[in-house]
Amino acid sequence: MEGHTSSITELAIVVVAALCCGLVMRYFRQPILLGYILAGAALGPSGFGFVENRDQVQLLAELGVLMLLFFIGMELQLRGLKSVWRIAVLTTAFQIAAGVIAMSLLGFYLDWPIALTVVLGFVVALSSTAIAIKMLEEIGEKGTRVGNVTIGILIAQDLAVIPMMLVVSAFHGEGSAITLQDVAKIGLSIAFLALLLVYLGRGRRLRLPFAKTIGRNADLTPLAGLAFCFGAAALSGLLDLSASYGAFLAGLVIGNSTSRRAMMHYTAPIQGVLLMVFFLTIGLLIDLQYIWDNIGIVVLIVTFVAILKTALNIVVIRVMGETWPRAFLSGVMLAQLGEFSFILAALGLTVGVISPDEHRLLVAVTVLSLMGSPFWLEAARRLHRIALLGITSGRETLRLTLGPEASALGRSGGRIGGWALLLARLLVGHKTVAPRERRSQDGGEPSQPSPANVLQAKPGGAEAD
């Protein structure tokens, strides 16, 4: 009884901490998932130590991964991808190829096995859907051409995750090679997924066999969704494929059926809880002492990855026909690593491709990359403003880089309070509404204002979860 009470106490602490950190992130207009990661880091073995046994939440975290892929499949709008499919698919293919090639060159110098370079290339290529969409909402670009291109690329990346997971699962340890049987299995899985996407992309709505019986019953609908998700995942596992592959296919089928809206509505709360556990588990994996002991190399890798991904994304999107301002914004939005980077790293650790130390490094780099994304966007936009306007004066550079914060500092007379106000505004940002942009008659594309007006717009707008 005493042990049972202790477990309930730990559960209460975890839930309250996740809620508090989520509220803090919402107040600062940051993605709530970052709050869950921070809660896990604070409660884990390297924090206050309230949760010392990570295995207690490992099963729920694995269920969270399945639900994440299940919901991505349900939310996937293939019709919305049609207008930007070319740029989305080609950009994603280039990102993956560039990531693998870059890691292969580094691995050749450091004598890494091929399996490790492939996994690292996959991890680096992906971006965070949740973070990128949140930033698009904050700067008012979600419904514009920039938003459509960025979201299209993110959708293409989500689709590419499934083949990536199949490839990583096919590795059987450090230095191992993929057999012909593995190649055939991966090829058939990708071919089946491609055929299903083509079929569903025609706009046909499937009618599930249980849809008429269940209807919109609040009790049976979420249960049917979970049964479909975990049943498909189990069947995929029995066929020696990734369980995530089956969960994604289940979501894809339901998302293109007549039951889509009801299923998403009734299973959303379950998804929210399981995803909270998933990101909380990521926080539990963070080794704060390891980050502190290796802070130099971690920050160096995060910065290098952000710069490299931003530059490559801008160039590729520009080559695909977008204007430089649009390519710049989309490229910066996709600079961070993604949620699936954690999953691929964990999968690499499970099959023996990645060592525990390498896994800790990847977790640290991915977490810092996610948390630094809003600041990277703001810094990049302000520096881009300076480059566009050709500023040479130091005072003018300071004014354009810091914007209103420089005026606040000037009024304070340079005292400590003024510097504190400046730092707070740089870190938190203003809670102002971004100016509305005029829309053209073709529906959704903003008119072309001057570079200074575009880049001076601060992130703002209505809060979104």
Short mmCIF file of C-alpha atoms in Angstrom, two decimals:
data_model
loop_
_atom_site.label_atom_id
_atom_site.label_comp_id
_atom_site.label_asym_id
_atom_site.label_seq_id
_atom_site.Cartn_x
_atom_site.Cartn_y
_atom_site.Cartn_z
CA MET A 1 0.00 0.00 0.00
CA GLU A 2 2.88 2.30 0.81
CA GLY A 3 4.47 1.69 -2.61
CA HIS A 4 1.12 2.31 -4.29
CA THR A 5 0.80 5.66 -2.50
CA SER A 6 4.32 6.59 -3.55
CA SER A 7 3.49 5.85 -7.21
CA ILE A 8 0.34 7.99 -7.01
CA THR A 9 2.41 10.81 -5.48
CA GLU A 10 4.96 10.59 -8.31
CA LEU A 11 2.16 10.62 -10.88
CA ALA A 12 0.60 13.69 -9.28
CA ILE A 13 3.93 15.52 -9.25
CA VAL A 14 4.52 14.68 -12.91
CA VAL A 15 1.08 15.84 -14.05
CA VAL A 16 1.22 19.07 -12.03
CA ALA A 17 4.73 19.87 -13.25
CA ALA A 18 3.72 19.26 -16.88
CA LEU A 19 0.67 21.48 -16.45
CA CYS A 20 2.66 24.32 -14.84
CA CYS A 21 5.40 24.21 -17.47
CA GLY A 22 2.80 24.07 -20.22
CA LEU A 23 1.08 27.17 -18.80
CA VAL A 24 4.41 28.99 -18.65
CA MET A 25 5.14 28.18 -22.29
CA ARG A 26 1.65 29.31 -23.30
CA TYR A 27 2.12 32.60 -21.45
CA PHE A 28 5.36 33.21 -23.32
CA ARG A 29 3.67 32.17 -26.60
CA GLN A 30 5.96 29.20 -27.09
CA PRO A 31 4.97 25.63 -28.12
CA ILE A 32 3.56 23.80 -25.12
CA LEU A 33 5.55 20.67 -25.93
CA LEU A 34 8.69 22.54 -24.84
CA GLY A 35 7.11 22.87 -21.41
CA TYR A 36 6.63 19.11 -21.22
CA ILE A 37 10.28 18.55 -22.12
CA LEU A 38 11.38 21.02 -19.44
CA ALA A 39 9.13 19.32 -16.87
CA GLY A 40 10.71 15.96 -17.66
CA ALA A 41 14.22 17.39 -17.39
CA ALA A 42 13.39 18.99 -14.03
CA LEU A 43 11.82 15.82 -12.60
CA GLY A 44 14.30 13.33 -14.04
CA PRO A 45 17.43 11.78 -12.54
CA SER A 46 19.62 14.72 -13.57
CA GLY A 47 17.12 17.23 -12.13
CA PHE A 48 15.29 17.00 -8.80
CA GLY A 49 15.13 13.22 -9.08
CA PHE A 50 11.39 12.78 -8.46
CA VAL A 51 11.24 10.24 -11.30
CA GLU A 52 14.32 8.03 -11.16
CA ASN A 53 12.95 5.02 -13.03
CA ARG A 54 12.32 5.99 -16.65
CA ASP A 55 10.90 2.53 -17.40
CA GLN A 56 7.71 3.44 -15.53
CA VAL A 57 6.64 5.77 -18.33
CA GLN A 58 8.41 4.04 -21.22
CA LEU A 59 5.36 2.02 -22.30
CA LEU A 60 3.13 5.11 -22.29
CA ALA A 61 5.78 6.97 -24.29
CA GLU A 62 5.79 4.21 -26.93
CA LEU A 63 2.01 4.44 -27.11
CA GLY A 64 2.44 8.20 -27.51
CA VAL A 65 4.67 7.63 -30.54
CA LEU A 66 2.03 5.41 -32.13
CA MET A 67 -0.68 7.99 -31.43
CA LEU A 68 1.53 10.74 -32.87
CA LEU A 69 1.89 8.87 -36.17
CA PHE A 70 -1.79 7.88 -36.09
CA PHE A 71 -2.85 11.52 -35.77
CA ILE A 72 -0.37 12.71 -38.40
CA GLY A 73 -1.95 10.21 -40.77
CA MET A 74 -5.45 11.45 -39.89
CA GLU A 75 -4.54 15.12 -40.23
CA LEU A 76 -2.68 14.65 -43.51
CA GLN A 77 -4.46 16.70 -46.16
CA LEU A 78 -3.30 15.30 -49.49
CA ARG A 79 -5.43 17.77 -51.43
CA GLY A 80 -3.66 20.64 -49.69
CA LEU A 81 -0.32 19.21 -50.79
CA LYS A 82 -1.22 19.24 -54.50
CA SER A 83 -0.44 22.93 -55.04
CA VAL A 84 3.08 22.65 -53.60
CA TRP A 85 3.83 18.94 -54.04
CA ARG A 86 6.73 19.49 -56.42
CA ILE A 87 8.66 21.89 -54.23
CA ALA A 88 7.75 19.90 -51.09
CA VAL A 89 8.89 16.52 -52.40
CA LEU A 90 12.06 17.78 -54.10
CA THR A 91 13.10 19.91 -51.13
CA THR A 92 12.55 17.01 -48.72
CA ALA A 93 14.50 14.64 -50.97
CA PHE A 94 17.37 17.12 -51.13
CA GLN A 95 17.32 17.61 -47.35
CA ILE A 96 17.57 13.88 -46.73
CA ALA A 97 20.27 13.40 -49.38
CA ALA A 98 22.27 16.38 -48.11
CA GLY A 99 22.01 15.15 -44.51
CA VAL A 100 23.19 11.64 -45.36
CA ILE A 101 25.99 12.90 -47.63
CA ALA A 102 27.22 15.41 -45.02
CA MET A 103 27.24 12.75 -42.29
CA SER A 104 28.92 10.27 -44.65
CA LEU A 105 31.74 12.70 -45.38
CA LEU A 106 32.16 13.36 -41.67
CA GLY A 107 31.93 9.62 -40.98
CA PHE A 108 34.61 8.88 -43.58
CA TYR A 109 36.96 11.26 -41.75
CA LEU A 110 36.05 9.87 -38.29
CA ASP A 111 35.83 6.22 -39.45
CA TRP A 112 32.14 5.81 -38.59
CA PRO A 113 30.16 2.77 -39.81
CA ILE A 114 27.71 3.35 -42.66
CA ALA A 115 24.69 2.57 -40.49
CA LEU A 116 25.59 5.35 -38.05
CA THR A 117 26.07 7.94 -40.81
CA VAL A 118 22.69 7.05 -42.34
CA VAL A 119 20.87 7.38 -39.00
CA LEU A 120 22.58 10.69 -38.23
CA GLY A 121 21.75 11.96 -41.72
CA PHE A 122 18.08 11.12 -41.18
CA VAL A 123 18.08 12.81 -37.76
CA VAL A 124 19.61 16.02 -39.11
CA ALA A 125 17.31 16.20 -42.17
CA LEU A 126 14.03 16.41 -40.23
CA SER A 127 12.37 19.55 -38.87
CA SER A 128 9.76 20.08 -36.18
CA THR A 129 6.19 20.33 -37.46
CA ALA A 130 4.84 21.64 -34.14
CA ILE A 131 7.52 24.34 -33.73
CA ALA A 132 7.39 25.50 -37.36
CA ILE A 133 3.59 25.80 -37.45
CA LYS A 134 3.61 27.68 -34.15
CA MET A 135 6.14 30.19 -35.51
CA LEU A 136 4.12 30.60 -38.72
CA GLU A 137 1.08 31.44 -36.61
CA GLU A 138 3.05 33.92 -34.51
CA ILE A 139 4.25 35.95 -37.49
CA GLY A 140 0.95 35.72 -39.38
CA GLU A 141 2.26 33.65 -42.31
CA LYS A 142 0.35 30.39 -41.85
CA GLY A 143 -2.22 31.11 -44.60
CA THR A 144 0.21 32.70 -47.07
CA ARG A 145 2.39 31.22 -49.77
CA VAL A 146 5.28 30.98 -47.28
CA GLY A 147 3.07 29.01 -44.90
CA ASN A 148 1.77 26.70 -47.63
CA VAL A 149 5.28 25.89 -48.86
CA THR A 150 6.65 25.35 -45.35
CA ILE A 151 3.75 23.14 -44.27
CA GLY A 152 3.96 21.22 -47.55
CA ILE A 153 7.62 20.45 -46.88
CA LEU A 154 6.78 19.38 -43.31
CA ILE A 155 4.07 17.04 -44.62
CA ALA A 156 6.55 15.53 -47.09
CA GLN A 157 9.01 15.05 -44.22
CA ASP A 158 6.34 13.32 -42.14
CA LEU A 159 5.70 10.95 -45.03
CA ALA A 160 9.44 10.32 -45.40
CA VAL A 161 9.73 9.36 -41.72
CA ILE A 162 8.02 6.02 -42.34
CA PRO A 163 10.62 4.77 -44.89
CA MET A 164 13.35 6.17 -42.62
CA MET A 165 12.10 4.13 -39.68
CA LEU A 166 11.92 1.02 -41.86
CA VAL A 167 15.52 1.56 -42.97
CA VAL A 168 16.82 2.14 -39.43
CA SER A 169 14.92 -0.91 -38.15
CA ALA A 170 16.61 -3.01 -40.84
CA PHE A 171 20.05 -2.36 -39.35
CA HIS A 172 21.10 -5.11 -36.95
CA GLY A 173 23.86 -3.48 -34.99
CA GLU A 174 26.98 -1.42 -35.41
CA GLY A 175 28.72 -2.06 -38.70
CA SER A 176 25.88 -4.23 -40.04
CA ALA A 177 24.57 -3.99 -43.57
CA ILE A 178 21.02 -4.26 -44.87
CA THR A 179 20.30 -7.61 -46.52
CA LEU A 180 18.44 -8.17 -49.79
CA GLN A 181 15.46 -9.38 -47.79
CA ASP A 182 15.43 -6.08 -45.89
CA VAL A 183 15.64 -4.14 -49.16
CA ALA A 184 12.70 -6.08 -50.60
CA LYS A 185 10.64 -5.54 -47.44
CA ILE A 186 11.35 -1.81 -47.38
CA GLY A 187 10.65 -1.50 -51.11
CA LEU A 188 7.29 -3.27 -50.86
CA SER A 189 6.31 -1.18 -47.84
CA ILE A 190 7.15 2.08 -49.60
CA ALA A 191 5.39 0.93 -52.78
CA PHE A 192 2.24 0.08 -50.83
CA LEU A 193 2.32 3.45 -49.07
CA ALA A 194 2.81 5.26 -52.39
CA LEU A 195 -0.12 3.41 -54.03
CA LEU A 196 -2.34 4.18 -51.04
CA LEU A 197 -1.40 7.87 -51.20
CA VAL A 198 -2.16 8.00 -54.92
CA TYR A 199 -5.51 6.32 -54.41
CA LEU A 200 -6.52 8.53 -51.49
CA GLY A 201 -5.18 11.63 -53.24
CA ARG A 202 -8.02 11.43 -55.76
CA GLY A 203 -10.36 12.83 -53.13
CA ARG A 204 -12.37 9.71 -52.51
CA ARG A 205 -13.86 9.30 -49.02
CA LEU A 206 -13.76 5.76 -47.65
CA ARG A 207 -16.60 4.37 -45.58
CA LEU A 208 -15.37 2.30 -42.66
CA PRO A 209 -17.30 -0.90 -41.88
CA PHE A 210 -18.15 0.16 -38.31
CA ALA A 211 -19.03 3.80 -39.13
CA LYS A 212 -22.81 3.31 -39.40
CA THR A 213 -23.05 1.20 -36.24
CA ILE A 214 -20.93 3.45 -34.04
CA GLY A 215 -22.08 6.77 -35.50
CA ARG A 216 -20.96 9.60 -33.24
CA ASN A 217 -21.14 7.71 -29.97
CA ALA A 218 -18.83 9.45 -27.50
CA ASP A 219 -17.83 6.15 -25.86
CA LEU A 220 -17.40 3.82 -28.83
CA THR A 221 -15.85 6.24 -31.34
CA PRO A 222 -12.55 6.85 -29.47
CA LEU A 223 -12.39 3.17 -28.54
CA ALA A 224 -12.78 2.20 -32.21
CA GLY A 225 -10.04 4.66 -33.16
CA LEU A 226 -7.63 3.23 -30.58
CA ALA A 227 -8.49 -0.33 -31.66
CA PHE A 228 -7.83 0.57 -35.30
CA CYS A 229 -4.53 2.30 -34.42
CA PHE A 230 -3.07 -0.35 -32.11
CA GLY A 231 -4.54 -3.23 -34.13
CA ALA A 232 -2.83 -2.02 -37.31
CA ALA A 233 0.39 -1.42 -35.34
CA ALA A 234 0.29 -4.97 -33.94
CA LEU A 235 -0.39 -6.45 -37.40
CA SER A 236 2.51 -4.47 -38.83
CA GLY A 237 4.75 -5.80 -36.07
CA LEU A 238 3.67 -9.39 -36.80
CA LEU A 239 4.68 -8.84 -40.43
CA ASP A 240 8.14 -7.85 -39.18
CA LEU A 241 7.56 -4.22 -40.06
CA SER A 242 7.65 -1.19 -37.79
CA ALA A 243 4.60 -0.83 -35.54
CA SER A 244 4.68 2.89 -36.34
CA TYR A 245 4.16 2.04 -40.00
CA GLY A 246 0.87 0.32 -39.20
CA ALA A 247 -0.28 3.17 -36.93
CA PHE A 248 0.42 5.71 -39.67
CA LEU A 249 -1.47 3.68 -42.28
CA ALA A 250 -4.42 3.37 -39.90
CA GLY A 251 -4.50 7.14 -39.42
CA LEU A 252 -4.18 7.71 -43.16
CA VAL A 253 -7.20 5.49 -43.89
CA ILE A 254 -9.38 7.05 -41.17
CA GLY A 255 -8.27 10.54 -42.19
CA ASN A 256 -9.65 9.95 -45.67
CA SER A 257 -12.90 8.38 -44.52
CA THR A 258 -16.33 9.74 -43.65
CA SER A 259 -15.53 9.21 -39.94
CA ARG A 260 -12.53 11.56 -39.91
CA ARG A 261 -14.06 14.53 -38.09
CA ALA A 262 -15.76 12.52 -35.35
CA MET A 263 -12.70 10.34 -34.80
CA MET A 264 -10.37 13.32 -34.47
CA HIS A 265 -12.76 15.07 -32.09
CA TYR A 266 -13.20 12.16 -29.69
CA THR A 267 -9.62 10.86 -29.67
CA ALA A 268 -7.93 14.28 -29.33
CA PRO A 269 -7.91 14.26 -25.49
CA ILE A 270 -6.32 10.80 -25.44
CA GLN A 271 -3.72 11.94 -27.93
CA GLY A 272 -2.97 15.02 -25.83
CA VAL A 273 -2.25 12.97 -22.72
CA LEU A 274 -0.11 10.37 -24.50
CA LEU A 275 1.88 13.04 -26.37
CA MET A 276 2.46 14.82 -23.06
CA VAL A 277 3.93 11.58 -21.73
CA PHE A 278 6.05 11.20 -24.89
CA PHE A 279 7.65 14.63 -24.62
CA LEU A 280 7.94 14.28 -20.85
CA THR A 281 9.91 11.08 -21.44
CA ILE A 282 12.23 12.99 -23.76
CA GLY A 283 12.85 15.41 -20.89
CA LEU A 284 13.61 12.48 -18.58
CA LEU A 285 16.28 11.34 -21.05
CA ILE A 286 18.08 14.69 -20.86
CA ASP A 287 21.30 14.42 -18.87
CA LEU A 288 21.90 17.93 -17.57
CA GLN A 289 25.32 17.02 -16.22
CA TYR A 290 26.31 15.67 -19.64
CA ILE A 291 25.15 18.88 -21.31
CA TRP A 292 27.08 20.99 -18.79
CA ASP A 293 30.25 18.94 -19.22
CA ASN A 294 29.96 19.11 -23.03
CA ILE A 295 28.28 22.49 -23.43
CA GLY A 296 30.83 23.68 -25.98
CA ILE A 297 30.41 20.82 -28.42
CA VAL A 298 26.61 20.77 -27.96
CA VAL A 299 26.21 24.49 -28.70
CA LEU A 300 28.66 24.22 -31.60
CA ILE A 301 26.69 21.36 -33.19
CA VAL A 302 23.34 23.13 -32.67
CA THR A 303 24.66 26.32 -34.25
CA PHE A 304 26.32 24.49 -37.14
CA VAL A 305 23.16 22.48 -37.90
CA ALA A 306 20.96 25.60 -37.76
CA ILE A 307 23.22 27.58 -40.10
CA LEU A 308 23.72 24.67 -42.51
CA LYS A 309 20.01 23.74 -42.69
CA THR A 310 18.95 27.38 -43.07
CA ALA A 311 21.37 28.01 -45.92
CA LEU A 312 20.55 24.77 -47.76
CA ASN A 313 16.80 25.26 -47.37
CA ILE A 314 16.93 28.85 -48.64
CA VAL A 315 18.96 27.87 -51.70
CA VAL A 316 16.81 24.85 -52.58
CA ILE A 317 13.49 26.66 -52.11
CA ARG A 318 14.79 29.59 -54.18
CA VAL A 319 15.89 27.22 -56.95
CA MET A 320 12.39 25.72 -56.89
CA GLY A 321 11.04 29.10 -58.01
CA GLU A 322 10.14 30.96 -54.81
CA THR A 323 11.25 34.56 -54.27
CA TRP A 324 14.19 35.29 -51.97
CA PRO A 325 12.04 36.71 -49.11
CA ARG A 326 9.75 33.67 -49.18
CA ALA A 327 12.68 31.27 -49.44
CA PHE A 328 14.39 33.02 -46.54
CA LEU A 329 11.40 32.73 -44.19
CA SER A 330 10.69 29.11 -45.11
CA GLY A 331 14.36 28.20 -44.77
CA VAL A 332 14.61 29.70 -41.29
CA MET A 333 11.37 27.99 -40.21
CA LEU A 334 12.87 24.59 -41.08
CA ALA A 335 16.24 25.13 -39.39
CA GLN A 336 15.57 23.12 -36.22
CA LEU A 337 15.63 19.38 -35.66
CA GLY A 338 12.29 17.63 -35.24
CA GLU A 339 10.24 15.45 -32.91
CA PHE A 340 10.96 12.44 -35.09
CA SER A 341 14.68 13.01 -34.58
CA PHE A 342 14.13 11.70 -31.04
CA ILE A 343 12.29 8.66 -32.37
CA LEU A 344 14.92 7.82 -34.98
CA ALA A 345 17.71 8.28 -32.41
CA ALA A 346 15.90 5.99 -29.94
CA LEU A 347 15.33 3.44 -32.70
CA GLY A 348 19.02 3.60 -33.61
CA LEU A 349 19.90 2.99 -29.96
CA THR A 350 17.52 0.02 -29.81
CA VAL A 351 19.01 -1.73 -32.85
CA GLY A 352 22.55 -1.04 -31.66
CA VAL A 353 23.59 1.48 -34.31
CA ILE A 354 23.99 4.35 -31.83
CA SER A 355 25.86 4.08 -28.54
CA PRO A 356 24.38 5.46 -25.28
CA ASP A 357 26.80 8.42 -25.31
CA GLU A 358 25.91 9.25 -28.91
CA HIS A 359 22.22 9.02 -28.02
CA ARG A 360 22.66 11.43 -25.11
CA LEU A 361 24.42 13.86 -27.43
CA LEU A 362 21.63 13.64 -30.03
CA VAL A 363 18.95 14.21 -27.38
CA ALA A 364 20.81 17.25 -26.03
CA VAL A 365 21.34 18.73 -29.50
CA THR A 366 17.73 18.15 -30.55
CA VAL A 367 16.28 19.65 -27.36
CA LEU A 368 18.45 22.79 -27.59
CA SER A 369 17.62 23.07 -31.29
CA LEU A 370 13.88 22.98 -30.56
CA MET A 371 14.10 25.46 -27.69
CA GLY A 372 16.28 27.87 -29.65
CA SER A 373 14.09 27.96 -32.78
CA PRO A 374 12.04 31.08 -31.88
CA PHE A 375 15.19 33.03 -31.04
CA TRP A 376 16.91 31.83 -34.21
CA LEU A 377 13.96 33.03 -36.28
CA GLU A 378 13.96 36.46 -34.63
CA ALA A 379 17.74 36.91 -34.94
CA ALA A 380 17.77 35.77 -38.57
CA ARG A 381 14.92 38.10 -39.57
CA ARG A 382 16.59 41.11 -37.95
CA LEU A 383 20.00 40.39 -39.46
CA HIS A 384 18.31 39.89 -42.83
CA ARG A 385 16.73 43.31 -42.44
CA ILE A 386 20.19 44.85 -41.98
CA ALA A 387 21.51 43.07 -45.07
CA LEU A 388 18.58 44.20 -47.21
CA LEU A 389 18.82 47.84 -46.16
CA GLY A 390 22.62 48.01 -46.45
CA ILE A 391 23.16 49.61 -43.04
CA THR A 392 26.70 50.65 -42.17
CA SER A 393 26.19 52.94 -39.16
CA GLY A 394 26.61 51.24 -35.80
CA ARG A 395 23.80 53.25 -34.20
CA GLU A 396 21.44 52.47 -37.09
CA THR A 397 22.40 48.79 -36.96
CA LEU A 398 21.57 48.70 -33.24
CA ARG A 399 18.23 50.42 -33.86
CA LEU A 400 17.20 48.02 -36.63
CA THR A 401 18.49 44.94 -34.87
CA LEU A 402 16.84 45.66 -31.53
CA GLY A 403 13.88 47.67 -32.83
CA PRO A 404 11.76 49.22 -30.06
CA GLU A 405 14.01 47.68 -27.41
CA ALA A 406 16.78 50.13 -28.31
CA SER A 407 14.45 53.07 -27.67
CA ALA A 408 13.45 51.60 -24.32
CA LEU A 409 17.11 51.26 -23.41
CA GLY A 410 17.80 54.84 -24.45
CA ARG A 411 14.97 56.21 -22.32
CA SER A 412 16.27 54.31 -19.31
CA GLY A 413 19.62 56.09 -19.50
CA GLY A 414 21.53 52.80 -19.82
CA ARG A 415 20.88 51.79 -16.21
CA ILE A 416 20.51 48.26 -15.00
CA GLY A 417 16.72 48.45 -15.28
CA GLY A 418 16.99 49.43 -18.92
CA TRP A 419 19.26 46.52 -19.73
CA ALA A 420 16.91 44.17 -17.86
CA LEU A 421 13.96 45.51 -19.88
CA LEU A 422 15.93 45.06 -23.09
CA LEU A 423 16.84 41.46 -22.25
CA ALA A 424 13.27 40.62 -21.22
CA ARG A 425 11.84 42.00 -24.45
CA LEU A 426 14.38 40.17 -26.56
CA LEU A 427 13.70 36.84 -24.84
CA VAL A 428 9.93 37.08 -24.46
CA GLY A 429 8.92 39.37 -27.30
CA HIS A 430 6.08 41.87 -27.39
CA LYS A 431 2.49 40.82 -27.00
CA THR A 432 1.39 42.99 -29.85
CA VAL A 433 -0.70 42.04 -32.83
CA ALA A 434 1.25 41.84 -36.07
CA PRO A 435 0.01 44.40 -38.61
CA ARG A 436 -2.44 43.02 -41.10
CA GLU A 437 -1.12 42.52 -44.57
CA ARG A 438 -3.22 43.33 -47.59
CA ARG A 439 -4.29 40.29 -49.53
CA SER A 440 -4.36 40.04 -53.28
CA GLN A 441 -7.42 38.92 -55.21
CA ASP A 442 -6.04 35.46 -55.86
CA GLY A 443 -6.88 34.58 -52.26
CA GLY A 444 -4.38 34.41 -49.43
CA GLU A 445 -1.18 35.86 -50.85
CA PRO A 446 -0.13 39.12 -49.22
CA SER A 447 0.86 42.10 -51.30
CA GLN A 448 4.55 42.89 -51.55
CA PRO A 449 5.45 45.59 -49.01
CA SER A 450 8.91 47.04 -48.61
CA PRO A 451 11.59 44.81 -47.05
CA ALA A 452 11.80 47.05 -44.00
CA ASN A 453 8.07 46.79 -43.27
CA VAL A 454 8.04 43.02 -43.71
CA LEU A 455 11.01 42.34 -41.49
CA GLN A 456 10.13 44.83 -38.78
CA ALA A 457 6.88 42.94 -38.06
CA LYS A 458 7.28 41.33 -34.67
CA PRO A 459 5.86 37.89 -33.91
CA GLY A 460 2.39 38.33 -32.51
CA GLY A 461 -1.22 37.58 -33.09
CA ALA A 462 -3.71 35.39 -31.43
CA GLU A 463 -2.45 32.65 -29.26
CA ALA A 464 -2.63 29.17 -30.60
CA ASP A 465 -2.02 25.89 -28.96
#
